[in-house]
Coordinates of C-alpha atoms in Angstrom, one line a residue:
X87 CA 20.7 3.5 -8.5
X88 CA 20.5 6.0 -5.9
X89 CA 23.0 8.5 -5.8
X90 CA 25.5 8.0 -3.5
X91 CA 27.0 10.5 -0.5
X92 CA 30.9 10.7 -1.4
X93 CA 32.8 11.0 2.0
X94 CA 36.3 10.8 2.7
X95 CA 36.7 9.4 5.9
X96 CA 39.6 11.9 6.7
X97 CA 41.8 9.7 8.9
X98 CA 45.6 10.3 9.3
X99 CA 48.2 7.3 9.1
X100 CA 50.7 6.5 11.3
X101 CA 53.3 5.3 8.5
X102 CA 56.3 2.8 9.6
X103 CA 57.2 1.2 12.4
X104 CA 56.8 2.6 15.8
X105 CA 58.7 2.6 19.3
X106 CA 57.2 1.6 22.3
X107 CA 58.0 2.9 25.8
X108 CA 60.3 -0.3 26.6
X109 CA 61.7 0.1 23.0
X110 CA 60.4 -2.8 21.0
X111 CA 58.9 -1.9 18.1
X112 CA 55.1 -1.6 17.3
X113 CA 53.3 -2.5 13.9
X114 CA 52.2 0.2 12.1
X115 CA 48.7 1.6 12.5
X116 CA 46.4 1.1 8.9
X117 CA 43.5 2.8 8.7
X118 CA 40.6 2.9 6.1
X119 CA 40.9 5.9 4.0
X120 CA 38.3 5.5 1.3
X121 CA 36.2 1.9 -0.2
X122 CA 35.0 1.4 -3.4
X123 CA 31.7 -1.5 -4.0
X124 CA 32.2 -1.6 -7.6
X125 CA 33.9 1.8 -8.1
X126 CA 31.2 3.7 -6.0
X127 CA 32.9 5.0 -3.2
X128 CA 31.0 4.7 0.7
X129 CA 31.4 5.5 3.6
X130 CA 31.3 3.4 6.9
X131 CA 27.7 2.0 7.7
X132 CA 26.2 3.2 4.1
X133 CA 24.2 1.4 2.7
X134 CA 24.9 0.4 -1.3
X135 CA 21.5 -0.3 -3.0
X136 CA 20.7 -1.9 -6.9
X137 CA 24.6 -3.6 -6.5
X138 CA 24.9 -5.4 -10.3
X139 CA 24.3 -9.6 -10.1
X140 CA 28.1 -9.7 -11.1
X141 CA 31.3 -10.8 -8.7
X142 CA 31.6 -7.8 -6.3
X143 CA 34.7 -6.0 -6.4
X144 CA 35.7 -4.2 -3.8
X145 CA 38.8 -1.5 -3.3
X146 CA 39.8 -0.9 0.1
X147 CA 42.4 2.4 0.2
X148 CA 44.3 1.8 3.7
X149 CA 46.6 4.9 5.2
X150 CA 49.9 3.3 4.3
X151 CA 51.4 0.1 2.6
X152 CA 49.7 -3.5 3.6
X153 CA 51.5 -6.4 3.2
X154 CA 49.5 -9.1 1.6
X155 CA 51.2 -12.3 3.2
X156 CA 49.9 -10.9 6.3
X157 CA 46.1 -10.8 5.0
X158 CA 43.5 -13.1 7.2
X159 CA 40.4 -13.4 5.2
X160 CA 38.5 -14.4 9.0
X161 CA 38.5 -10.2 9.9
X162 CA 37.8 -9.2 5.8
X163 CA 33.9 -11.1 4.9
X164 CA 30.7 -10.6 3.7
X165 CA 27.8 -12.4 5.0
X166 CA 25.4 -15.0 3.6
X167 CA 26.9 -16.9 0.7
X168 CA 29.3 -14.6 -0.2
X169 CA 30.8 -14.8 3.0
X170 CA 35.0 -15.1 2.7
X171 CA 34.8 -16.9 -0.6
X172 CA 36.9 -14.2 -2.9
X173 CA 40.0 -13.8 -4.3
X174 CA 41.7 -11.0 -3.4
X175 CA 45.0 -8.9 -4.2
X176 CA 47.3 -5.4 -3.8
X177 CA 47.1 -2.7 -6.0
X178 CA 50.1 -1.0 -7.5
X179 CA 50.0 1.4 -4.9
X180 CA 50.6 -1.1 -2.4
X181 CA 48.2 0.6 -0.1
X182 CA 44.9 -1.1 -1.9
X183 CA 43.6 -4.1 -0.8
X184 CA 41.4 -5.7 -3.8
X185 CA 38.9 -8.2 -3.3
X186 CA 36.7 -9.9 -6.1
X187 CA 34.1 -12.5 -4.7
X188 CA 34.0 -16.0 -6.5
X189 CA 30.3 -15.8 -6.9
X190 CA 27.5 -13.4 -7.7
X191 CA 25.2 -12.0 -5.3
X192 CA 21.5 -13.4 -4.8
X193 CA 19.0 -10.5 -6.5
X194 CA 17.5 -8.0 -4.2
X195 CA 19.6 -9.6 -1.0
X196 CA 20.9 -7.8 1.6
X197 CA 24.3 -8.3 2.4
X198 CA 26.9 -7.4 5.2
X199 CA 30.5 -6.3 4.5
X200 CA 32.7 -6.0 7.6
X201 CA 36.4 -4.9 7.8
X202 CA 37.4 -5.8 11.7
X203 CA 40.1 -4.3 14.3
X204 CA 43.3 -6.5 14.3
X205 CA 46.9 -7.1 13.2
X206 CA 46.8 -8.0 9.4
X207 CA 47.8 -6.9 6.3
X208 CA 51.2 -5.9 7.7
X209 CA 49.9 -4.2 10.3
X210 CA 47.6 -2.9 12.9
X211 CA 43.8 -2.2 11.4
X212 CA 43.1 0.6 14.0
X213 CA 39.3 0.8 13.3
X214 CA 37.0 -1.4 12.0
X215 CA 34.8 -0.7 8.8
X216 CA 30.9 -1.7 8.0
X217 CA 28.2 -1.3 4.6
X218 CA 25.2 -3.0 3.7
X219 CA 25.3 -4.0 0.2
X220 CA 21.6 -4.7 -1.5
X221 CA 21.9 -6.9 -4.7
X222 CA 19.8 -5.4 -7.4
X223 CA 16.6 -6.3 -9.9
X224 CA 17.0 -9.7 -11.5
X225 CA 14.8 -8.3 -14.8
X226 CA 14.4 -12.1 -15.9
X227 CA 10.7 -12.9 -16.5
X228 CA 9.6 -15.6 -13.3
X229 CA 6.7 -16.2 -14.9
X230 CA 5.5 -17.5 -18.2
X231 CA 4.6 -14.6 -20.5
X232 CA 0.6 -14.7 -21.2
X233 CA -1.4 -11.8 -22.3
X234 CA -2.7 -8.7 -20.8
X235 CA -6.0 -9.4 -20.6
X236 CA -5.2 -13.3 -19.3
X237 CA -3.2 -11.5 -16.8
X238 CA -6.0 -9.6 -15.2
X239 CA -8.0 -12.1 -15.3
X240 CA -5.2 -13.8 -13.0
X241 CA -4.7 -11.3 -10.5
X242 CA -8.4 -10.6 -10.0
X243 CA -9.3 -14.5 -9.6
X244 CA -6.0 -14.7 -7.6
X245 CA -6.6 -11.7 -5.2
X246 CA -10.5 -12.8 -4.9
X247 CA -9.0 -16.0 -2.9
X248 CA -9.1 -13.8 -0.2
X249 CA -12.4 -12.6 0.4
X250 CA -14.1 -16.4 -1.2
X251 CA -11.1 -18.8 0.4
X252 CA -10.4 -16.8 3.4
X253 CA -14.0 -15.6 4.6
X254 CA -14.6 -16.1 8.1
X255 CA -16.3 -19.5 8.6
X256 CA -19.2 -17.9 10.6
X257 CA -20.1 -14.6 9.7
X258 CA -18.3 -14.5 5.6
X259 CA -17.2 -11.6 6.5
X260 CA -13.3 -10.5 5.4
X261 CA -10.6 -10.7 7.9
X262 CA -9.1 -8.1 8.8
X263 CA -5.6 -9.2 7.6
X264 CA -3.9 -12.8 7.4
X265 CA -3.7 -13.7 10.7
X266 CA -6.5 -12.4 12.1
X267 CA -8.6 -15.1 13.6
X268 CA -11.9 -13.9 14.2
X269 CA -11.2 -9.9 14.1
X270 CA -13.5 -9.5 10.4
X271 CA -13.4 -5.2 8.9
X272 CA -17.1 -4.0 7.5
X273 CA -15.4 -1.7 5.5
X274 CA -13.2 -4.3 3.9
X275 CA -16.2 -6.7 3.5
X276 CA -18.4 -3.8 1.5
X277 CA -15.1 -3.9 -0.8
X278 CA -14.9 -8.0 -1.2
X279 CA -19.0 -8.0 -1.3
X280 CA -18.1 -6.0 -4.4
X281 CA -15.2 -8.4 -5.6
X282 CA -17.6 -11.1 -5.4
X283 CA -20.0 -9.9 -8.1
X284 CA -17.2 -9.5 -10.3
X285 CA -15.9 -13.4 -9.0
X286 CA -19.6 -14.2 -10.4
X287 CA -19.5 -12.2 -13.9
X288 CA -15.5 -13.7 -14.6
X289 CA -16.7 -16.9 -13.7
X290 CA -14.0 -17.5 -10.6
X291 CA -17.3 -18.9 -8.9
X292 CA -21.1 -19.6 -10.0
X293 CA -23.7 -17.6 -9.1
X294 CA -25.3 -19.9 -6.5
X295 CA -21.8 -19.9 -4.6
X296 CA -21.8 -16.0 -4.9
X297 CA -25.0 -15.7 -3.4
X298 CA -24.1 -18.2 -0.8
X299 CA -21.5 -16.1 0.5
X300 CA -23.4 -12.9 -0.1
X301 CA -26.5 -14.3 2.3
X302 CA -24.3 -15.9 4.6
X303 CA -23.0 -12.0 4.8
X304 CA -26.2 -10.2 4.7
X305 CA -28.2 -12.6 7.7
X306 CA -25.0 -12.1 9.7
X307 CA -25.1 -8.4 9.4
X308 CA -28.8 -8.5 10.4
X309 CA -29.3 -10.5 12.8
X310 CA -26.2 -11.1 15.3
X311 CA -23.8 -7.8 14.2
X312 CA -23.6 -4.5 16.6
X313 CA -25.0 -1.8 14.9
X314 CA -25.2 1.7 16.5
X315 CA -28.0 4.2 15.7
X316 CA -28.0 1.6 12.3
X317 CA -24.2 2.1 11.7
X318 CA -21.9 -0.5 12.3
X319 CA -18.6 -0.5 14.1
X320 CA -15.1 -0.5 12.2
X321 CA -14.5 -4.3 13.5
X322 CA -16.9 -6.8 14.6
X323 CA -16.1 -10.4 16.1
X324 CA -17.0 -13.0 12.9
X325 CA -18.1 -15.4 15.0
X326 CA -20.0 -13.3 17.7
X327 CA -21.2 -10.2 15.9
X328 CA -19.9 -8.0 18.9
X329 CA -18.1 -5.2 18.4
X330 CA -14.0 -5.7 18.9
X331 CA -12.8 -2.4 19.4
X332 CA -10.2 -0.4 17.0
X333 CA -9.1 1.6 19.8
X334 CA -9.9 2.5 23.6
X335 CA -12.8 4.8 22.4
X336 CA -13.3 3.8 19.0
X337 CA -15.9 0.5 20.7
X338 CA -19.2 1.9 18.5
X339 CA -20.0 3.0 15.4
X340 CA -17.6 3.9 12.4
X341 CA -19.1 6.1 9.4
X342 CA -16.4 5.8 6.9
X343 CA -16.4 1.9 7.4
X344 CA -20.2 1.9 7.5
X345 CA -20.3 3.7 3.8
X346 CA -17.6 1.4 2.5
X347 CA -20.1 -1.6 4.1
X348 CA -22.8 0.4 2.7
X349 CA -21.5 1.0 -0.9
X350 CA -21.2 -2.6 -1.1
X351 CA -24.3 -3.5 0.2
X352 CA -26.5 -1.5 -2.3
X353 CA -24.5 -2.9 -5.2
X354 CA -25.0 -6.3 -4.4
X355 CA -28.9 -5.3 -4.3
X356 CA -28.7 -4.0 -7.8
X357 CA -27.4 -7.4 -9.1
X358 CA -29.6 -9.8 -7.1
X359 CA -33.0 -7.4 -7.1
X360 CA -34.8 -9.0 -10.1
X361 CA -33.4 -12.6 -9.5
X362 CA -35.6 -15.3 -7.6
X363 CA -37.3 -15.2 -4.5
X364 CA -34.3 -16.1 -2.3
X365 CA -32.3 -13.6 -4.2
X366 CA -35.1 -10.7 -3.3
X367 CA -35.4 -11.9 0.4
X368 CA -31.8 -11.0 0.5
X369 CA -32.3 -7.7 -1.1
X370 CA -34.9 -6.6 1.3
X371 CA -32.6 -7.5 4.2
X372 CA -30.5 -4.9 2.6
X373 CA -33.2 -2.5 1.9
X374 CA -33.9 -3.0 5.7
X375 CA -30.3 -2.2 7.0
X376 CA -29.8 0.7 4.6
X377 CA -32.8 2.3 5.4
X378 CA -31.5 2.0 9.6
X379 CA -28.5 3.6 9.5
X380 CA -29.2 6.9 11.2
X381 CA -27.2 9.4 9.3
X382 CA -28.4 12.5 11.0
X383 CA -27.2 11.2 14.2
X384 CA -23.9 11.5 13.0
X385 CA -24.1 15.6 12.7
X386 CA -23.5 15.5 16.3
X387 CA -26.6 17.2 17.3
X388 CA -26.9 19.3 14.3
X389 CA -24.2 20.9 13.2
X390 CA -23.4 21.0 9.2
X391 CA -21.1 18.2 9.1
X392 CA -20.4 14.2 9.6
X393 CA -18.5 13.0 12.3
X394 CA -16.9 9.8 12.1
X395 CA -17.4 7.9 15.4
X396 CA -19.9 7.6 18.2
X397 CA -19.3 5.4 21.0
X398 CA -22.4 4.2 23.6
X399 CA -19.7 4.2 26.5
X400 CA -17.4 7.7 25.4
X401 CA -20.2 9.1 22.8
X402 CA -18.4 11.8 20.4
X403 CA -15.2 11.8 22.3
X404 CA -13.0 11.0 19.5
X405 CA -14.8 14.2 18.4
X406 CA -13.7 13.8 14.2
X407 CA -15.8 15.5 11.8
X408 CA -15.5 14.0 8.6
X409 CA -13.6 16.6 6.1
X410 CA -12.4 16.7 2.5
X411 CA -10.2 16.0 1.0
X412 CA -9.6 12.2 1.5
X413 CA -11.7 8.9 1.7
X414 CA -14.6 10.2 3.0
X415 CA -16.6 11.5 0.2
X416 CA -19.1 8.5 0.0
X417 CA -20.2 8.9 3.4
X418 CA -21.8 12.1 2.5
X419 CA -23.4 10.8 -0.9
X420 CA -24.7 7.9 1.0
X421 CA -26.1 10.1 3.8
X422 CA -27.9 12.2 1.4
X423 CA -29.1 9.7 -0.6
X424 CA -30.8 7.8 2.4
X425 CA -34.3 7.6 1.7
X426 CA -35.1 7.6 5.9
X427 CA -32.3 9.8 7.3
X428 CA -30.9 12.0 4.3
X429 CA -28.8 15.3 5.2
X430 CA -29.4 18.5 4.1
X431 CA -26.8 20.1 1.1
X432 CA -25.5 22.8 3.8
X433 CA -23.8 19.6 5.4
X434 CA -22.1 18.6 2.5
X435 CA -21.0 22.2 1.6
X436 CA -20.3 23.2 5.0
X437 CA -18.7 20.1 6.7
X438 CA -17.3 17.9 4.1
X439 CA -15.9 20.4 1.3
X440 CA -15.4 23.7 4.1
X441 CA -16.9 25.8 2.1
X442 CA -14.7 25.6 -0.9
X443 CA -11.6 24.9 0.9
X444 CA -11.4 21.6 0.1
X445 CA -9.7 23.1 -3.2
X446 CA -6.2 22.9 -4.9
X447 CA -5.7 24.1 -8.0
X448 CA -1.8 24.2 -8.0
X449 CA 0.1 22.4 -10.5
X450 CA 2.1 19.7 -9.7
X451 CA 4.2 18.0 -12.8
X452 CA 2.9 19.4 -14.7
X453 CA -1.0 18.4 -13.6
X454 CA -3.3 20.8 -12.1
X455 CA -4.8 19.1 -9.0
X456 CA -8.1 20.1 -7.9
X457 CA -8.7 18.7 -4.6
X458 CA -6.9 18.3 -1.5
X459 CA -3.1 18.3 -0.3
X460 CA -0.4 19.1 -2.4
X461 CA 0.5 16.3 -5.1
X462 CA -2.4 14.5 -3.6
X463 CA -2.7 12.1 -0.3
X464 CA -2.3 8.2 -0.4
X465 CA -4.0 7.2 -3.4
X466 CA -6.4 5.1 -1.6
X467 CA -8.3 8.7 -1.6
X468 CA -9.3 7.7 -5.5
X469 CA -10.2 4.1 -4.6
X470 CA -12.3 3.3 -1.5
X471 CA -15.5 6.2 -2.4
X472 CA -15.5 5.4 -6.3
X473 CA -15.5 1.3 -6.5
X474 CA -18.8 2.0 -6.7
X475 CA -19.4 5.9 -7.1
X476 CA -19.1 6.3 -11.2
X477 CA -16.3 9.5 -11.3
X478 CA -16.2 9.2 -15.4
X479 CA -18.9 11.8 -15.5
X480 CA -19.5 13.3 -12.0
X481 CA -18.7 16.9 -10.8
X482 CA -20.0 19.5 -8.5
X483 CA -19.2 23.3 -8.0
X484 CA -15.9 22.0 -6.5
X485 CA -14.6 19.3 -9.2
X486 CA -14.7 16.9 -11.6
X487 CA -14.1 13.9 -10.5
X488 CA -12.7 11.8 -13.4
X489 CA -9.7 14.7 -13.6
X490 CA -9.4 14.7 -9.9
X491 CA -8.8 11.0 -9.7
X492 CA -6.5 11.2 -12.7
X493 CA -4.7 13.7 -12.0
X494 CA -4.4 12.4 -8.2
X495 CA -3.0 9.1 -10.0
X496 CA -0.2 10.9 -12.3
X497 CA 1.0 12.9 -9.8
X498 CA 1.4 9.9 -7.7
X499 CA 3.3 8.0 -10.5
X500 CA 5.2 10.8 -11.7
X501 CA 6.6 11.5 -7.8
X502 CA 7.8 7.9 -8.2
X503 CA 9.8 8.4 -11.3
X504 CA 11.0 11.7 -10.2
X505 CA 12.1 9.8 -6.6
X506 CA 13.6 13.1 -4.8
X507 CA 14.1 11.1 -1.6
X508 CA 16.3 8.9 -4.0
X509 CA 14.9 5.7 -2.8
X510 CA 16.6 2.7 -5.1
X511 CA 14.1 1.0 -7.1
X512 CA 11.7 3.8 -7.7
X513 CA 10.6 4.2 -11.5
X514 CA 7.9 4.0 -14.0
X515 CA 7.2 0.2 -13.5
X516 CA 7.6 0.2 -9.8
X517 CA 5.1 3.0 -8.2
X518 CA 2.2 3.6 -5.9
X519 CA 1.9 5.4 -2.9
X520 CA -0.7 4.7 -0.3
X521 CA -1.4 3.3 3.2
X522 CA -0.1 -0.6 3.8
X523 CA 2.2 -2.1 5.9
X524 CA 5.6 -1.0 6.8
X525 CA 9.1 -3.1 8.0
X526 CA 8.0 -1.4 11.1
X527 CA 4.3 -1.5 11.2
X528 CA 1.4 1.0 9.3
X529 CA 1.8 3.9 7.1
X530 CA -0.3 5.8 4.9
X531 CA 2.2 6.7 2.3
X532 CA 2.1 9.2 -0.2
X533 CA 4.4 12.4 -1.5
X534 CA 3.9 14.3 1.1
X535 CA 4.9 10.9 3.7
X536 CA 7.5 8.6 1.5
X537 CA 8.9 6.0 3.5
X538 CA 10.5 3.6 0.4
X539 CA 7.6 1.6 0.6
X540 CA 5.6 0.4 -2.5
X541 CA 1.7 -1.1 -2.4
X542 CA 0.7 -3.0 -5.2
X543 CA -3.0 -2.1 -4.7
X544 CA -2.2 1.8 -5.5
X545 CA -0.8 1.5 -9.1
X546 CA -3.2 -1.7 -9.5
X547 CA -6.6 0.1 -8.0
X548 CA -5.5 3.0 -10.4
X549 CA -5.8 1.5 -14.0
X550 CA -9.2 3.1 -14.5
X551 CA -7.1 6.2 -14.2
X552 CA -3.1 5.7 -15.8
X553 CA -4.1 2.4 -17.6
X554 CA -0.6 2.5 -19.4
X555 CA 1.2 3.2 -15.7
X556 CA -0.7 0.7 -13.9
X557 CA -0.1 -1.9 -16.6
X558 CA 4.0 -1.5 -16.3
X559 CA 3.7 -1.6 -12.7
X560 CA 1.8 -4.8 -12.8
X561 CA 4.0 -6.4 -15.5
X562 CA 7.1 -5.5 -13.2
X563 CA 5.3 -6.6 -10.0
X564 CA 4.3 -10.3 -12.0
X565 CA 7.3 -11.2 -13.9
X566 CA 10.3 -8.8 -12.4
X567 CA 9.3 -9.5 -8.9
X568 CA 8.1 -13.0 -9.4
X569 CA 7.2 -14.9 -6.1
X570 CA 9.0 -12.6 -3.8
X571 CA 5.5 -10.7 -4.4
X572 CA 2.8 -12.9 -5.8
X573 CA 1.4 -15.5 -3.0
X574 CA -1.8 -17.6 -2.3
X575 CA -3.8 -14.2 -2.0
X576 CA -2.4 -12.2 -5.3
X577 CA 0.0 -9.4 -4.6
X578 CA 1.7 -9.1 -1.2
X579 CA 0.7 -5.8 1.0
X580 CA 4.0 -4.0 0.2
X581 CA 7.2 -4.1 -0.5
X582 CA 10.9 -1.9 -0.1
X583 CA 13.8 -2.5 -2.8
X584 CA 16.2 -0.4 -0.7
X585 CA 16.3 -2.9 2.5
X586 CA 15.1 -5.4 0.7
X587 CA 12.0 -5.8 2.6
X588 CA 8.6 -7.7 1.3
X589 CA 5.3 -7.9 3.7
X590 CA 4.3 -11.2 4.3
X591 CA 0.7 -9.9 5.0
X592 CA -2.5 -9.6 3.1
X593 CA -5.1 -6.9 4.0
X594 CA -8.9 -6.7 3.0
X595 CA -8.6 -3.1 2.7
X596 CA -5.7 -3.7 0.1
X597 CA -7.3 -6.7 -1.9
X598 CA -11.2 -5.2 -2.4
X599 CA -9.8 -2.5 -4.5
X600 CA -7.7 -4.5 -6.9
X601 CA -10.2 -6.6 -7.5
X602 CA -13.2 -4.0 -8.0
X603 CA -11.2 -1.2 -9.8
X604 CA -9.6 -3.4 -12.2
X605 CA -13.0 -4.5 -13.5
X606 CA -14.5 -1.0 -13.4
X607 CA -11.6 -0.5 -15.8
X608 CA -12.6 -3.5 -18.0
X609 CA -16.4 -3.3 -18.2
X610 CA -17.3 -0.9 -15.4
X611 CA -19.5 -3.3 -13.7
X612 CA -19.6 -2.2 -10.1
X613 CA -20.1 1.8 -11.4
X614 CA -23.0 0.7 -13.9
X615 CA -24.5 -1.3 -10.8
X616 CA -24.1 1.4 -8.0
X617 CA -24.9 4.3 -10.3
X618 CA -28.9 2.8 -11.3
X619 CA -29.6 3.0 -7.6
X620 CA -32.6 5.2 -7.7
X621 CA -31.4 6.5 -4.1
X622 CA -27.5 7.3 -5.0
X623 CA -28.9 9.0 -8.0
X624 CA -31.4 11.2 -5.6
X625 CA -28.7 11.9 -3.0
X626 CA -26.5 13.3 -6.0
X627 CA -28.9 15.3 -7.3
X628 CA -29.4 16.4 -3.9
X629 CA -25.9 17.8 -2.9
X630 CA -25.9 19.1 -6.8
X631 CA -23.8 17.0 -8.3
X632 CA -24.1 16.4 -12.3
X633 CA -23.5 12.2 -13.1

């Protein structure tokens, strides 16, 4: 539970009986001078997180002696089901007003408590009194108890609903989110392209119905999709092709969502290359839209780095070079492993790792971290560029890879557990900071920008990296948190104890990775595939880079 602010509310009592100005006589003022929720004392308009499933009890200290004949349970209630169902009595101080409800609190429901203005109790409550109450962690298994590896299985077949179930009709392409009609993401679709092979191997879906999608896909992207000097925008219309705008300026082509399209694309090719003649035809559609994307355009007339957007009507006005560390670093393996338009190693040095200043090297519990912000961005940062790209043995001057994702990944857990922002329901089964939805819209969590907001997909993405930590996390997210956070589409965005708030949404950005990094921890499928890519291996040999 999170530790609690002791205040004393400080107020003085008027004690007795008091005169009025024509002489009758006034009840005496009461005021609140301290409450106790189960002998943890608040203060007016706190909010009591993890409150046990048990009765309440709650102590209410007035100014000066109440008078319990004169108690009207209309202005003392809770909300919901508790509401004014309670017993309640004096203490021997004769200044305490106990209350014990008759039943026990929902788990991880939010509750009002309300003491209101009015003459009770003996006399005149002078100021009314609010808290929030949050009912804590039912730990009582939801589901049926199966095993480990049967439970994997059921969150990847579960979460792969989403890309197979909810494809758009048209294009196959993922939606953006739930809800979101005919708005489909390329990045997110190179993620569930890469779900779908493993929806093959697991046998969630036969080969032919794989490949059906995966055409359906590939003939979209070539023939009716906006593509911009070969790249493709962040969000295209499924039905249409044309490009639906992320923002005012961001109407043409996205990099970052182009290599996350891109990564995809080349591992499906790897599968399908040496399987029939409908199988290669769809290769060489591939073959035809990697070798088109113009990655050279993308240095912005020749400077030493990536930038990540162009726009036909407001060309580089977003004006964002790509720079480490964060999500980025398959763009610049991709663009130096293109066999048409590859970049030099001076843009991979110079724009994406600044010229060594893409380094850490501070210890943070206890972990040295090698790359990028202090104890590590959202941990999507060790997801999105290595579904595909193999980190187990890769490194450059700057890195390795493997002990930069790992590390990124402890520190990440171990912030959780350590919780100094004291957010209730933090702890070593319920972690994982990263971007997802918010009660009050989008935020890319992480140490450094902790909002109380969990994502299942950062601890779950992460098993390649804290197996043991990801596995607790997803036992707790299964069977702790039951149905509140397992739906048609696997795990719910996100989720806050402290409010209680869950998401109601699913995002293809969120689902891909669960899906792909899971099975990269099982069998590493999608590395094996992506790293025999006679181009990848070229580019990374290119920018230097042992694998």
């Amino acid at each position: 539970m999170r530790n609690l602010i002791y205040i004393t509310l400080g107020v003085l009592a008027v004690i007795g009986w008091s005169c009025s100005k024509n002489g009758t006589s006034e009840p005496a003022r009461l005021y609140v001078d301290s409450l106790f929720i189960n002998n943890a004392r608040i203060s007016d308009n706190s909010v009591v997180a993890g409150v046990a499933l048990t009765p309440v009890v709650i102590r209410i200290v007035f100014s000066s002696a109440i008078e319990l004949s004169e108690m009207n349970t209309g202005y003392v209630s809770f909300s919901g089901t508790l509401g004014n169902n309670y017993t309640y009595r004096r203490g021997i101080d004769n200044k305490t007003l106990i209350l014990t409800t008759e039943s026990r609190p929902q788990a991880l429901t939010a509750y009002d408590f309300s003491i209101l203005k009015g003459d009770y109790l003996g006399g005149s409550v002078a100021s009314s009194f609010q808290a929030k109450l949050v009912a804590g962690i039912d730990s009582t298994p939801k589901y049926e108890t199966i095993t480990d590896d049967a439970l994997l299985s059921l969150v990847q077949r579960q979460t792969y609903k989403y890309f197979y179930n909810y494809a758009h009709p048209v294009s196959g392409l993922a939606r953006e989110r739930l809800g979101s009609g005919d708005i489909v993401t390329t990045g997110g679709s190179g993620f569930g392209l890469m779900a779908t092979l493993v929806a093959i191997e697991r046998g969630f879906i036969s080969r032919g119905q794989g490949f059906g999608l995966l055409n359906q896909i590939v003939t979209f992207l070539n023939e009716k999709a906006d593509k911009f000097h070969g790249a493709f925008p962040h969000w295209l219309n499924g039905t249409t092709g044309k490009v639906q705008p992320f923002s005012t300026k961001d109407n043409g082509a996205d990099l970052i969502e182009t290599s996350f399209l891109m990564q995809g694309l080349l591992t499906v090719r790897e599968y399908f290359k040496n399987g029939s003649q409908t199988e290669k035809n769809m290769c060489d559609t591939i073959q035809k839209l990697w070798h088109n994307v113009e990655w050279t355009w993308f240095q912005q007339n020749g400077q030493n780095r990536l930038y990540w957007h162009w726009s036909p009507d407001y060309g580089w006005a977003m004006n964002m070079p790509i720079t480490g560390w964060n999500e980025g670093l398959i763009a610049y393996v991709l663009a130096a492993s293109s066999p048409t338009f590859p970049i030099a190693k001076a843009v991979y040095d110079n724009g994406w790792a600044q010229n060594g200043n893409i380094r850490n090297g501070r210890i943070f519990y206890n972990t040295l971290l090698p790359l990028g912000e202090n104890r590590g961005g959202p941990l999507f940062f060790a997801h999105y560029s290595f579904l595909g790209l193999d980190p187990r043995n890769l490194s450059d001057t700057y890195a390795g890879y493997w002990i930069q994702n790992v590390a990124h990944s402890r520190i990440n857990h171990f912030y959780c557990v350590d919780n100094p922002l004291g957010y209730w329901g933090y702890s070593s089964g319920c972690w994982g900071l990263t971007a997802s939805d918010v009660p009050d819209g989008y935020n890319a969590s992480s140490p450094n920008n902790d909002v109380g907001v969990i994502a299942p997909t950062a601890a779950l993405s992460s098993f390649p990296y804290t197996p043991a930590e990801s596995m607790r996390a997803l036992h707790f997210f299964y069977y702790t948190l039951g149905d509140r956070l397992w739906g048609e589409y696997g795990f719910k965005d996100a989720f806050c104890l402290s409010q209680p708030w869950f998401a109601d949404s699913y995002l293809a950005i969120d689902q891909g990775p669960v899906v792909v990094m899971i099975e990269n921890y099982r069998s590493a499928l999608l590395w094996n595939l992506f790293m025999q890519n006679s181009d990848i291996r070229t580019g990374l040999t290119r920018l230097g880079f042992s694998y």
